[in-house]
Short mmCIF file of C-alpha atoms in Angstrom, two decimals:
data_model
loop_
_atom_site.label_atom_id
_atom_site.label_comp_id
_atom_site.label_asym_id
_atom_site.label_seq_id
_atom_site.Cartn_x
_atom_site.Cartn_y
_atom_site.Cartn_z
CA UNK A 1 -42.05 19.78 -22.49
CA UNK A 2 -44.17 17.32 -24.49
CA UNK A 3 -43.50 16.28 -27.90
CA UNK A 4 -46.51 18.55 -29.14
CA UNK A 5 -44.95 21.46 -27.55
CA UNK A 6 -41.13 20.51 -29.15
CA UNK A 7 -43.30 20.48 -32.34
CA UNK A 8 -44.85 23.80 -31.58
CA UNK A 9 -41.47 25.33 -30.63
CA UNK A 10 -39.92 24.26 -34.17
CA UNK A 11 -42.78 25.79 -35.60
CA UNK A 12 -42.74 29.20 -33.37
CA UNK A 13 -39.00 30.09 -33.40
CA UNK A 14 -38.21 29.19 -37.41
CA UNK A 15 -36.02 25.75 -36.23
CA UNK A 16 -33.76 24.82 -38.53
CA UNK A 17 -31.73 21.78 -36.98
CA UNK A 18 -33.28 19.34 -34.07
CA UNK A 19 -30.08 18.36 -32.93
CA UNK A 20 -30.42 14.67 -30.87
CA UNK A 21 -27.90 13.96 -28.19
CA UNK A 22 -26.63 11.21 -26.06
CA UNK A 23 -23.70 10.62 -23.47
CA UNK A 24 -21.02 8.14 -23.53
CA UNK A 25 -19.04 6.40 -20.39
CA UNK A 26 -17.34 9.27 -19.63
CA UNK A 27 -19.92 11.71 -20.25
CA UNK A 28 -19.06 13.67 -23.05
CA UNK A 29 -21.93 14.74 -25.21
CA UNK A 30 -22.28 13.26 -29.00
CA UNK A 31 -24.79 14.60 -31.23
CA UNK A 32 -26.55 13.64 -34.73
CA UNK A 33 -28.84 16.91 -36.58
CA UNK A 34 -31.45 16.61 -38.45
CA UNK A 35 -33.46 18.74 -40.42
CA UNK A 36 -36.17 20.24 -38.73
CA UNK A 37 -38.55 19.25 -41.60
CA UNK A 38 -37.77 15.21 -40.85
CA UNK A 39 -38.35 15.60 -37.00
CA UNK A 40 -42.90 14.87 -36.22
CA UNK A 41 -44.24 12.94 -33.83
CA UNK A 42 -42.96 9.76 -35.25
CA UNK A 43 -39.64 10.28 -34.45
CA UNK A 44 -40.00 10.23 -31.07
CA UNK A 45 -41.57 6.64 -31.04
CA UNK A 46 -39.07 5.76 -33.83
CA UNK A 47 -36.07 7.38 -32.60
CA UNK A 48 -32.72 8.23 -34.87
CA UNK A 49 -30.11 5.41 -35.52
CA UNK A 50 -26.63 5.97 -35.16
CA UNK A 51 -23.42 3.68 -35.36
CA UNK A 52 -22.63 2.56 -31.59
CA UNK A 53 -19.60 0.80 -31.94
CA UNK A 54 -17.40 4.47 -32.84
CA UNK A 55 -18.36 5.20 -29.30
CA UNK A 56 -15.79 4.22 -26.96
CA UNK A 57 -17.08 1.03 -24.38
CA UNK A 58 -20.14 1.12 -26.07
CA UNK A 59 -20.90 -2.02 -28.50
CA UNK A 60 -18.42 -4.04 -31.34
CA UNK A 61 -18.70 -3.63 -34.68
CA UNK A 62 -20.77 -6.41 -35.62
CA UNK A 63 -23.66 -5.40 -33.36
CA UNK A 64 -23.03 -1.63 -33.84
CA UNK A 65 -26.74 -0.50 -34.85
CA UNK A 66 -28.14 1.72 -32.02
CA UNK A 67 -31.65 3.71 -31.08
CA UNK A 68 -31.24 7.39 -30.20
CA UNK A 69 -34.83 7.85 -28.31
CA UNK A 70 -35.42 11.59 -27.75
CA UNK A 71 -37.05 12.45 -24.19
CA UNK A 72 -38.54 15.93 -25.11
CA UNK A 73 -38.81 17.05 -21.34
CA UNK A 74 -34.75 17.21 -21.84
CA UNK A 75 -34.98 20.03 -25.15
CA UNK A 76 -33.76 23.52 -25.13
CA UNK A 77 -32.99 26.00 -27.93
CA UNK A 78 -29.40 26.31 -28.66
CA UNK A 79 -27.80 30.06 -27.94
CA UNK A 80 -24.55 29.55 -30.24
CA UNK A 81 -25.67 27.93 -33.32
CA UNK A 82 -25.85 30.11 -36.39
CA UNK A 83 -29.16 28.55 -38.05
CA UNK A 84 -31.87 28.15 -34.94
CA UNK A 85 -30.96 24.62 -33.67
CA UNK A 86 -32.56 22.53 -30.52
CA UNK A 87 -31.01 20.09 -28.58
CA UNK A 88 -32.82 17.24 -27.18
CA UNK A 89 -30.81 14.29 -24.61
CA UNK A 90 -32.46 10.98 -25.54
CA UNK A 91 -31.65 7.19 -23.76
CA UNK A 92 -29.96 4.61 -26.40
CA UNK A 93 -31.98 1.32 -27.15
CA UNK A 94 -30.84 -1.63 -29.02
CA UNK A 95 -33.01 -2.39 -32.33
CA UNK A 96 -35.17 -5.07 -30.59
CA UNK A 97 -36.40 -1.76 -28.55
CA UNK A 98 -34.55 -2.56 -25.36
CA UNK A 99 -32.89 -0.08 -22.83
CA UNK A 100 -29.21 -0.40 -23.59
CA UNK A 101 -27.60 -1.56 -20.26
CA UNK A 102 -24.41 0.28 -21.68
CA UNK A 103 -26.15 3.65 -21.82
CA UNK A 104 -25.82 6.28 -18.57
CA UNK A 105 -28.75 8.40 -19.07
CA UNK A 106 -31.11 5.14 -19.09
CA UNK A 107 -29.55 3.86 -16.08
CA UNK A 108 -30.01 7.10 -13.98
CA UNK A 109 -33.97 6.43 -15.48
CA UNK A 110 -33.94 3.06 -14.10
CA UNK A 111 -32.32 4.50 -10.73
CA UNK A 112 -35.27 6.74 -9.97
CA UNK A 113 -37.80 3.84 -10.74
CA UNK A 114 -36.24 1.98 -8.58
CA UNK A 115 -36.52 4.61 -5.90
CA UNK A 116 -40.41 4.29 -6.53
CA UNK A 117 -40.58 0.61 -6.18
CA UNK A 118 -38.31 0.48 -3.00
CA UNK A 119 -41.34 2.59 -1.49
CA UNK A 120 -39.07 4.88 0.50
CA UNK A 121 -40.06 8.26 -1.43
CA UNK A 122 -41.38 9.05 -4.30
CA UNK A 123 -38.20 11.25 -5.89
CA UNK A 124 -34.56 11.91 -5.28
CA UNK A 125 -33.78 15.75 -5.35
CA UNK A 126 -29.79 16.27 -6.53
CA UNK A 127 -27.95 19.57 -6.92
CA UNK A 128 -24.01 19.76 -8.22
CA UNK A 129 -21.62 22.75 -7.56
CA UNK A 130 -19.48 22.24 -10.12
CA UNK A 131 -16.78 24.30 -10.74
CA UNK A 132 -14.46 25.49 -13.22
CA UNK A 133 -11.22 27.29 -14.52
CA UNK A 134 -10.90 30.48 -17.37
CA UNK A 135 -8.17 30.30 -18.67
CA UNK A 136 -6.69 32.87 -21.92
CA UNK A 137 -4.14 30.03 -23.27
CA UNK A 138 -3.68 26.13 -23.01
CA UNK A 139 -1.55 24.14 -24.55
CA UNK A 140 -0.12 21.02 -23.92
CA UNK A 141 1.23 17.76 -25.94
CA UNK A 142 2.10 14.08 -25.01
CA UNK A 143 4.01 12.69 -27.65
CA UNK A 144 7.01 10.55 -28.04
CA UNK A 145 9.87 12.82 -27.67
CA UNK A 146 7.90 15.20 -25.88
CA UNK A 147 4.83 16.16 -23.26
CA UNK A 148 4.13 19.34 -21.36
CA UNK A 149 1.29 21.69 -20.76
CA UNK A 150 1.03 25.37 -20.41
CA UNK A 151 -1.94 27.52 -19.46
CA UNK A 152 -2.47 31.25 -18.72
CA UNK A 153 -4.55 33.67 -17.44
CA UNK A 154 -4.30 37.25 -17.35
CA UNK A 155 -5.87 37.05 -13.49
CA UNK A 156 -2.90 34.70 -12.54
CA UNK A 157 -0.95 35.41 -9.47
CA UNK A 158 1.98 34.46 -11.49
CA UNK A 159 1.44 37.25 -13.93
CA UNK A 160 2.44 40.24 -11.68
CA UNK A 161 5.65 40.79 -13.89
CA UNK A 162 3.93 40.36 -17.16
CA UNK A 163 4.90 42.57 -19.66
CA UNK A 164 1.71 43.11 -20.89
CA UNK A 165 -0.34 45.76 -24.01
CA UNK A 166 -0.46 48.82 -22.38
CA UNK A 167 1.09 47.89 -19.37
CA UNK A 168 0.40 45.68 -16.38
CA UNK A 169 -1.90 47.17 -14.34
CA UNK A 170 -1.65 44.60 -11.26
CA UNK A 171 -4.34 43.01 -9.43
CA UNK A 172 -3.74 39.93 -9.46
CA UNK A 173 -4.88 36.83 -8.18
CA UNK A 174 -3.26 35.39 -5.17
CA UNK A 175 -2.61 31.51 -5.01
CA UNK A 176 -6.04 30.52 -2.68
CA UNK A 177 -6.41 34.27 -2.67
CA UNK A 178 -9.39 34.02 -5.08
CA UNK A 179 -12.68 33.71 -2.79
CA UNK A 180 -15.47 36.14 -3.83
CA UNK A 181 -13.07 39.28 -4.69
CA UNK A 182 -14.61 42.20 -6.06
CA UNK A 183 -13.47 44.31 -9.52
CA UNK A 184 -10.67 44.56 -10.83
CA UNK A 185 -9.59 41.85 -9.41
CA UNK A 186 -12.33 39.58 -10.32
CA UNK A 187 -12.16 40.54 -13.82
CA UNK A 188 -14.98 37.63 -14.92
CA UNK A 189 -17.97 39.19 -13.55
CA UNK A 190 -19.21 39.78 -16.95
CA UNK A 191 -18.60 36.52 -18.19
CA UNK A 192 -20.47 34.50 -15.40
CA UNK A 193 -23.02 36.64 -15.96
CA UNK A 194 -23.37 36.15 -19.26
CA UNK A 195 -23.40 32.47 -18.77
CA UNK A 196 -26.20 32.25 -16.24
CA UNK A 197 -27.92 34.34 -18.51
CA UNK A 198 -28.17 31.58 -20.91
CA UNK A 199 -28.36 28.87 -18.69
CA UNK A 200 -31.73 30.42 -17.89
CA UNK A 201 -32.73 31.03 -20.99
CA UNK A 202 -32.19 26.87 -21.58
CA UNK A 203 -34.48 26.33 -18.57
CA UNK A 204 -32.21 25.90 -15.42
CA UNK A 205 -32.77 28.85 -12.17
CA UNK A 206 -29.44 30.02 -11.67
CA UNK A 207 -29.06 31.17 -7.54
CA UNK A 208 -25.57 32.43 -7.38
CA UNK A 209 -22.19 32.85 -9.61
CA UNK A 210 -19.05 33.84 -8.35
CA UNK A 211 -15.23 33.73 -8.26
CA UNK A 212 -13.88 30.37 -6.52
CA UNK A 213 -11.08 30.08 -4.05
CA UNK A 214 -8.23 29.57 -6.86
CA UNK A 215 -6.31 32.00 -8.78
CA UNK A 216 -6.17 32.40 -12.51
CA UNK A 217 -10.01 32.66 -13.01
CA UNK A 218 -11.32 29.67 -11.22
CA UNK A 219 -15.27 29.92 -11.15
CA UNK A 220 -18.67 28.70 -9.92
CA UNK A 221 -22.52 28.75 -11.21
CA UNK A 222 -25.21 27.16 -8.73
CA UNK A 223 -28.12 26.28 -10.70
CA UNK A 224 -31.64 25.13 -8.55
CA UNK A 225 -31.67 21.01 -7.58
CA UNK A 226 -34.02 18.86 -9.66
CA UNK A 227 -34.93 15.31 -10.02
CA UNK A 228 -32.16 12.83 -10.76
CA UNK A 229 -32.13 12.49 -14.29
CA UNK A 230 -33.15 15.88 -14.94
CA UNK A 231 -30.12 17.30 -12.99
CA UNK A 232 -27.80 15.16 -15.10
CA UNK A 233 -29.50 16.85 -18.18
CA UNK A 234 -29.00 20.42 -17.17
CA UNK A 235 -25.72 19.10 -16.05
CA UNK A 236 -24.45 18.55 -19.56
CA UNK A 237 -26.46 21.77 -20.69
CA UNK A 238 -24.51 23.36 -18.11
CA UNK A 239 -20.76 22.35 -19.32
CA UNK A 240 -21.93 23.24 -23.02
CA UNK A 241 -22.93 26.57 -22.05
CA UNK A 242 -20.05 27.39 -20.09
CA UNK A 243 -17.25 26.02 -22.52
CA UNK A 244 -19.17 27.73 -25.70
CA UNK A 245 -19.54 30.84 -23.88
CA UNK A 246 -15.71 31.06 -22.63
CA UNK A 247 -14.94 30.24 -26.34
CA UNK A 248 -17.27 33.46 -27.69
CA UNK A 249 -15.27 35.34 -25.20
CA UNK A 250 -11.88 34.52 -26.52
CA UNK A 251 -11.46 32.36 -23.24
CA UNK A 252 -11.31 28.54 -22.83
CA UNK A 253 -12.84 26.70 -19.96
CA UNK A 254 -12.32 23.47 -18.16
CA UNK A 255 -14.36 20.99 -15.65
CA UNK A 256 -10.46 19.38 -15.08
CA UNK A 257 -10.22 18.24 -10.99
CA UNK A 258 -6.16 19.60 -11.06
CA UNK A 259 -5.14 22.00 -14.01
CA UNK A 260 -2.62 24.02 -11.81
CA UNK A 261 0.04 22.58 -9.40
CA UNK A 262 -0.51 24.53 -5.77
CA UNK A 263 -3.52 25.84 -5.67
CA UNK A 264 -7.06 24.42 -5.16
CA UNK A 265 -8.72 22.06 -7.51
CA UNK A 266 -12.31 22.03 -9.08
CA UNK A 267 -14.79 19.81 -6.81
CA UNK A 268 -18.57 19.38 -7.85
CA UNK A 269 -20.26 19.21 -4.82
CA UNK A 270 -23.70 17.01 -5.02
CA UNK A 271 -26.35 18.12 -2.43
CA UNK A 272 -29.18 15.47 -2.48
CA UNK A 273 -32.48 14.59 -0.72
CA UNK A 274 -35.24 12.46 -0.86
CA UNK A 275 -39.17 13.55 -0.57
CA UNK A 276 -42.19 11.77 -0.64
CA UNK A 277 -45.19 14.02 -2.63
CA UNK A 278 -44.09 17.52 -0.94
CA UNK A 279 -42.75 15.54 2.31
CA UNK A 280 -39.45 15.96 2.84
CA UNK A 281 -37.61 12.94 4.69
CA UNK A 282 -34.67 14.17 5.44
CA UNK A 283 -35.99 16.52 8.31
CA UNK A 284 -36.64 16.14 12.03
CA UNK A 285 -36.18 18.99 14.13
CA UNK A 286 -33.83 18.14 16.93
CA UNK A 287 -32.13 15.39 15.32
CA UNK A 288 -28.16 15.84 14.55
CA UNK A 289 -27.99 18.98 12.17
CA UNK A 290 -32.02 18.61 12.41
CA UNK A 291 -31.42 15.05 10.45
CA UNK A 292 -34.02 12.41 10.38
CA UNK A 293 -32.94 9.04 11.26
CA UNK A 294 -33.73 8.11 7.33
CA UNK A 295 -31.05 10.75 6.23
CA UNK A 296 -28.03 9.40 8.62
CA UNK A 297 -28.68 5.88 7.22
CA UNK A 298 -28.06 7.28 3.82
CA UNK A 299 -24.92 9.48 5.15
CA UNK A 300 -24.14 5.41 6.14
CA UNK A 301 -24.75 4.25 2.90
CA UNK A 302 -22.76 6.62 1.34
CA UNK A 303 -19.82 6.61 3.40
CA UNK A 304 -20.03 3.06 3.73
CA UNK A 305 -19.18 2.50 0.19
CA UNK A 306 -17.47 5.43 -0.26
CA UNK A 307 -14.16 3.56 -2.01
CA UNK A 308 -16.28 2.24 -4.53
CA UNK A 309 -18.49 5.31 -5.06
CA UNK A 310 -15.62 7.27 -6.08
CA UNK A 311 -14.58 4.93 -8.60
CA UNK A 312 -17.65 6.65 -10.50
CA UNK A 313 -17.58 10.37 -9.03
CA UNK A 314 -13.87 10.68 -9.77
CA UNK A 315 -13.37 8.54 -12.48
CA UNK A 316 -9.97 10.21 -13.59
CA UNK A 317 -6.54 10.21 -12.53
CA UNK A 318 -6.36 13.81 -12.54
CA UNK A 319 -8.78 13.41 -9.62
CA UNK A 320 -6.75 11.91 -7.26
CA UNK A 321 -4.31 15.05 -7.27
CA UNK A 322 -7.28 16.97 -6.11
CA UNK A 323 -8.09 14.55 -3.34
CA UNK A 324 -4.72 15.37 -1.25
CA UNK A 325 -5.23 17.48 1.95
CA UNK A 326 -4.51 21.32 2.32
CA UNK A 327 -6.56 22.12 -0.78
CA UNK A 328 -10.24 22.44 0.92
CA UNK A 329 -10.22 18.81 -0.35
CA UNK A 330 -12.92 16.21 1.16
CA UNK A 331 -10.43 13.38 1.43
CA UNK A 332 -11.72 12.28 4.91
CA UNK A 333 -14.75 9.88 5.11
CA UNK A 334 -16.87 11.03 7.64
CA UNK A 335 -19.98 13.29 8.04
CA UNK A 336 -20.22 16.94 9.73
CA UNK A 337 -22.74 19.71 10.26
CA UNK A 338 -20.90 22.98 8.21
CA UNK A 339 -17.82 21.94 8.26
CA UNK A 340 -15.76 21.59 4.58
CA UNK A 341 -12.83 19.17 5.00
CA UNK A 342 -15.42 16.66 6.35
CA UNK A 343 -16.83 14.18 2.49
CA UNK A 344 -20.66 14.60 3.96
CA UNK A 345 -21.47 17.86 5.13
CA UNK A 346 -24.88 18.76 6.30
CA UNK A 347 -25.63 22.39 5.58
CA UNK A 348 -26.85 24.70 8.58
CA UNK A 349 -27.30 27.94 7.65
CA UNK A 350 -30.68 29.33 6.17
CA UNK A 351 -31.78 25.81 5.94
CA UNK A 352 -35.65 24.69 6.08
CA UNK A 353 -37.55 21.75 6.18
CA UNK A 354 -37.38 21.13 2.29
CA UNK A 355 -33.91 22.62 1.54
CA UNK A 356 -32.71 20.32 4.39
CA UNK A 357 -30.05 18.08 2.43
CA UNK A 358 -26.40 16.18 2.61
CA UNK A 359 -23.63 17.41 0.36
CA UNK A 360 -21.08 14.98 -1.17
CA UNK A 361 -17.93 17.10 -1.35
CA UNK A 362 -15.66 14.60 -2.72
CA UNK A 363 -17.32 14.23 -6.51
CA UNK A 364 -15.65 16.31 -9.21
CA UNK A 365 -17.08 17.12 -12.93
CA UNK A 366 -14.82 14.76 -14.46
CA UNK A 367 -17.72 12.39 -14.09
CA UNK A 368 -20.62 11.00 -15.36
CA UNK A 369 -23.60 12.92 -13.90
CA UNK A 370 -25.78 10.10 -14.98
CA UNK A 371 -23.73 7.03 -13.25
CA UNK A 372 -22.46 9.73 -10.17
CA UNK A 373 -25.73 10.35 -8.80
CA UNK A 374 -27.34 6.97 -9.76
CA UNK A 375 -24.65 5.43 -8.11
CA UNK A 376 -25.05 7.93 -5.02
CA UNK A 377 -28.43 7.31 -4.29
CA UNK A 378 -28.28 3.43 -4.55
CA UNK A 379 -25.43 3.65 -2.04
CA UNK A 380 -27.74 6.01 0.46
CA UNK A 381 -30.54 3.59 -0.72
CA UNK A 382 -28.48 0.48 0.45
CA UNK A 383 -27.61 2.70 3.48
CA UNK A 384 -31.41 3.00 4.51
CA UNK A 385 -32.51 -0.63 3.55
CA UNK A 386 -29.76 -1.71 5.96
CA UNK A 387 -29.88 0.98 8.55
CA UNK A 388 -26.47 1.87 8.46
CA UNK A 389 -25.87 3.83 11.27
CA UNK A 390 -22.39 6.19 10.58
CA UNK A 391 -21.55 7.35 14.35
CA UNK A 392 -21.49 3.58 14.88
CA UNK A 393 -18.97 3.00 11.79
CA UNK A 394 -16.59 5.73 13.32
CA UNK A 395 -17.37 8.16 10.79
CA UNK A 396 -18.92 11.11 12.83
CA UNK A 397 -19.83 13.59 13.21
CA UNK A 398 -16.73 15.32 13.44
CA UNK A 399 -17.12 19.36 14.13
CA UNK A 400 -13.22 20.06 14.27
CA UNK A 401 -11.00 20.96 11.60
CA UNK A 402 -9.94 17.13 10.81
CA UNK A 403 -6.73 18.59 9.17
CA UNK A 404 -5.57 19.51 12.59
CA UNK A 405 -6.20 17.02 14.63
CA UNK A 406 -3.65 14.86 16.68
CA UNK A 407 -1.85 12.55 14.58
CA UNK A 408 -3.52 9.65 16.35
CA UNK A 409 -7.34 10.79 16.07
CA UNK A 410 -6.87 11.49 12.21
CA UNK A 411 -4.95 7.34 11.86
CA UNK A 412 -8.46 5.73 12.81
CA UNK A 413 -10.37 8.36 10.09
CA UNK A 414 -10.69 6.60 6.83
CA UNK A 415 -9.67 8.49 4.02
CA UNK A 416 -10.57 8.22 0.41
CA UNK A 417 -8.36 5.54 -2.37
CA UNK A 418 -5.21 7.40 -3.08
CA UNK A 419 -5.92 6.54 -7.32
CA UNK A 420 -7.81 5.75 -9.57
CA UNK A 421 -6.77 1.72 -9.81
CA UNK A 422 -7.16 1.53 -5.90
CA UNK A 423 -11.23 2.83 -6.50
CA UNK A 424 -12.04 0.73 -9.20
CA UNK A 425 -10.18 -2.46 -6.80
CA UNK A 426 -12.63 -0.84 -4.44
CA UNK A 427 -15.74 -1.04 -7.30
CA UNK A 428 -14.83 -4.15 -8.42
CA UNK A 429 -14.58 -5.78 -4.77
CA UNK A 430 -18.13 -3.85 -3.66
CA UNK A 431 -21.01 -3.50 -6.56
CA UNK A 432 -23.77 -5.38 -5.17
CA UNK A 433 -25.40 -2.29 -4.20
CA UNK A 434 -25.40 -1.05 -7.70
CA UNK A 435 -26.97 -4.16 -8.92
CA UNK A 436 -29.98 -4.13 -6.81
CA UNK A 437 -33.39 -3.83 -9.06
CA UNK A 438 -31.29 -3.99 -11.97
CA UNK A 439 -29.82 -0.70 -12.20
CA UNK A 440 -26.41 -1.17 -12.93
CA UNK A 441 -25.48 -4.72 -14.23
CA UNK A 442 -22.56 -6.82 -13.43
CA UNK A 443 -21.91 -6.52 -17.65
CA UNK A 444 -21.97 -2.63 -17.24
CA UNK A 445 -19.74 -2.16 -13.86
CA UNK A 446 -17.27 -4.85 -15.67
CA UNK A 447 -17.06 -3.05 -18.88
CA UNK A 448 -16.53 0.30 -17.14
CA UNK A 449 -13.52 -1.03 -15.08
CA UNK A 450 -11.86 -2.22 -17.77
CA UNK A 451 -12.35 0.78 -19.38
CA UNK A 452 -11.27 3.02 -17.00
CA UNK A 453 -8.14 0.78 -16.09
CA UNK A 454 -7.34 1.05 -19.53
CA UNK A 455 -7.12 5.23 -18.94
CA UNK A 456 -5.42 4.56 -16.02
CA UNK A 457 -2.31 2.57 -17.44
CA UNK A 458 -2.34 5.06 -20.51
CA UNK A 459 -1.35 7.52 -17.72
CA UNK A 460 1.05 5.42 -15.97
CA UNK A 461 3.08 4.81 -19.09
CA UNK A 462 3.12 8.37 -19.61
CA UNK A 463 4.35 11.91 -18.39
CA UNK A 464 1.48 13.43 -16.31
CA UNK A 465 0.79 15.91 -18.75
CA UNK A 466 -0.97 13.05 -21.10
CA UNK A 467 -3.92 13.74 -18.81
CA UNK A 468 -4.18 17.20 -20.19
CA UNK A 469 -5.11 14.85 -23.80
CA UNK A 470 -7.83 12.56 -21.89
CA UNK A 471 -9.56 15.05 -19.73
CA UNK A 472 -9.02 18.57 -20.28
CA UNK A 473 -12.13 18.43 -22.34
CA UNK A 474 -14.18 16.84 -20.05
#
């Protein structure tokens, strides 16, 4: 959408409220409104100030004056405000009119450009699975002389001898019993629905929604791949729809890795390719999996720095209790065609030339779409500039269950950091490839350790169910 057509779309649908967004480090959404009657055309060379040092890692207090700069291909109307509202996702500048180096969205921008200049294609496709929970009831505290958490559902295989209005009328969700069910035991059908309804409506193709493998209403919407930055930006449309809708439902939602002990955890699978115009480069018939050479140097790339990769796909430490075998969890770091407890899985089935792709299984939604995939594609990047061959690493392809094999075949697999603080050791020990053409910078990937090491000892000094506080939200 141009900025004559956000204009036009104020005008048509009796806009109230433009409502200007941005993302901080751990990608939660901030907005600023403004009337719609002080949004023109000037604003989007002008852009909206805000205060950047209230924003967590951003900037100190006596530089805090920041640019919100409004990318109109990003706007959509919002579905749950009660006087017509849009939203737009803009990049952060400094007052000079620089890109802030601090600011995700403009480094997945600079990402893609540097996928131009590198001359290996022309755009990086990227498409999450993220999943979620539904719950009824959450609660939880982490005080002083206290912490716990509690959450409910009224699908939960621990609710069989509920008491419940009316009386309990069973069918209930088994722990891992939860895969595709039909009524009444999925009893979120309508909700999904009603979600990929208006995740439509805000511009995104919606290809599938259904129950996930976990009980107590554990969910998942596939929306169509897009470009890099674009996918981050339906990514955040994405969790807004979801949570708002659960909440107009009488339901809360989460994007939390580990919310319930024993059962599976919430992954966001990231399938990605590269093309060049219409050619896709990740195809050659007869290959492994019908990969081209180009796509197994960026499995390479990928698995190669895999440690320090996850410091930014699974930047919490409620991550790490996901990543523990026996949950369908991608904790080994090696490549395979189908199979799921491999972290890069090529998909077989139904697959052609332009849908062929690699999935990263071991991401969750607890990041930062913007630094996740920017950070993924400079590691396959780094992977094809250096021709990083994975069979020749030792990590594949391995078409056996990896959770059963001998003892001594699964010691020589590597497996992903076992926390957070061993990841960001890993980041901090392997960033170069970030760096390259300027896309991260050494003052960024410093910044965001420290940060997230910061999250990480508020957790250590705590009760686990602190984490409940820091990323339940996310």
């Amino acid at each position: 959408m141009s900025v004559e057509n956000v204009l036009k779309t104020i005008q048509e649908n009796n806009i109230e409220w433009v409502d200007f967004r941005f993302v901080d480090l751990s990608g939660r959404a901030h907005h600023i409104s403004l009337p719609s009657t002080e949004v023109d055309a000037e604003t989007f060379v002008n852009g909206v100030a805000f205060d950047g040092s209230s924003i967590p890692g951003f900037r100190g207090i006596e530089e805090s004056d920041m640019v919100m700069m409004p990318d109109p291909a990003s706007t959509f109307i919002d579905p749950f405000t009660q006087h017509p509202t849009i939203n737009i996702m803009c990049d952060i500048f400094t007052p000079d009119g620089e890109r802030y180096e601090r600011d995700p969205r403009s480094i997945a921008v600079k990402a893609e450009e540097y996928l131009q200049k590198t001359g290996i294609g022309t755009r990086a496709n990227f498409a999450p699975e993220s999943e979620f929970f539904i719950f009824d009831d959450v609660r939880y505290e982490s005080g002083t002389n206290s912490a716990s958490f509690f959450v409910d559902s009224e699908e939960a295989g621990w609710n069989t001898n509920r008491k419940e209005e009316g009386g309990n009328l069973g069918f209930k969700v088994r722990v891992k019993g939860g895969y595709v069910p039909v009524a009444p035991v999925d009893t979120q059908q309508d909700i999904r629905s009603e979600m990929s309804r208006l995740l439509e409506e805000a511009g995104m193709r919606v290809e599938r929604h259904h129950h996930e493998v976990a009980t107590a209403g554990q969910a998942e919407i596939n929306f169509r791949f897009d470009t890099l930055t674009k996918t981050a930006d339906n990514l955040l449309a994405y969790k807004y729809i979801v949570h708002n809708t659960a909440r107009q439902y009488g339901k809360t939602a989460t994007f939390m890795p580990k919310p319930l002990f024993g059962d599976n955890g919430s992954g966001m699978h990231v399938h990605q390719s590269i093309f060049d115009g219409d050619t896709p480069l990740f195809y050659e018939k007869g290959g492994y999996a019908n990969l081209s050479e180009m796509a197994l140097h960026y499995i390479g790339g990928i698995l190669y720095h895999a440690p320090a990769l996850i410091a930014l796909t699974n930047p919490s430490t409620n991550s790490f209790k996901r990543l523990v075998p026996g949950y369908e969890a991608p904790v080994n770091l090696v490549y395979s065609k189908g199979n799921r407890s491999a972290a890069v899985r090529i998909p077989v089935a139904a697959v052609t030339p332009k849908g062929c792709r690699i999935e990263f299984r071991t991401p969750d939604s607890t990041a930062n779409p913007y630094l996740a995939f920017a950070a993924m594609l400079m590691a396959g990047l780094d992977g094809i500039k250096r021709k990083i061959n994975p069979s020749e690493l030792g990590y594949g392809p391995f078409d056996k269950n990896i959770y059963e094999l001998p003892e001594d075949d699964k010691a020589n697999i590597r497996s992903v950091p076992a926390s957070l603080e061993e990841a960001l050791d890993a980041l901090a020990a392997d960033c170069e490839f970030l760096t390259e053409g300027g896309v991260f910078t050494k003052d960024f990937i410093d910044n965001y350790i420290k940060f997230k090491r910061s999250e990480a000892k508020s957790v250590a000094i705590r009760v686990h169910p602190h984490e409940y506080s820091l990323y339940y939200d996310c």
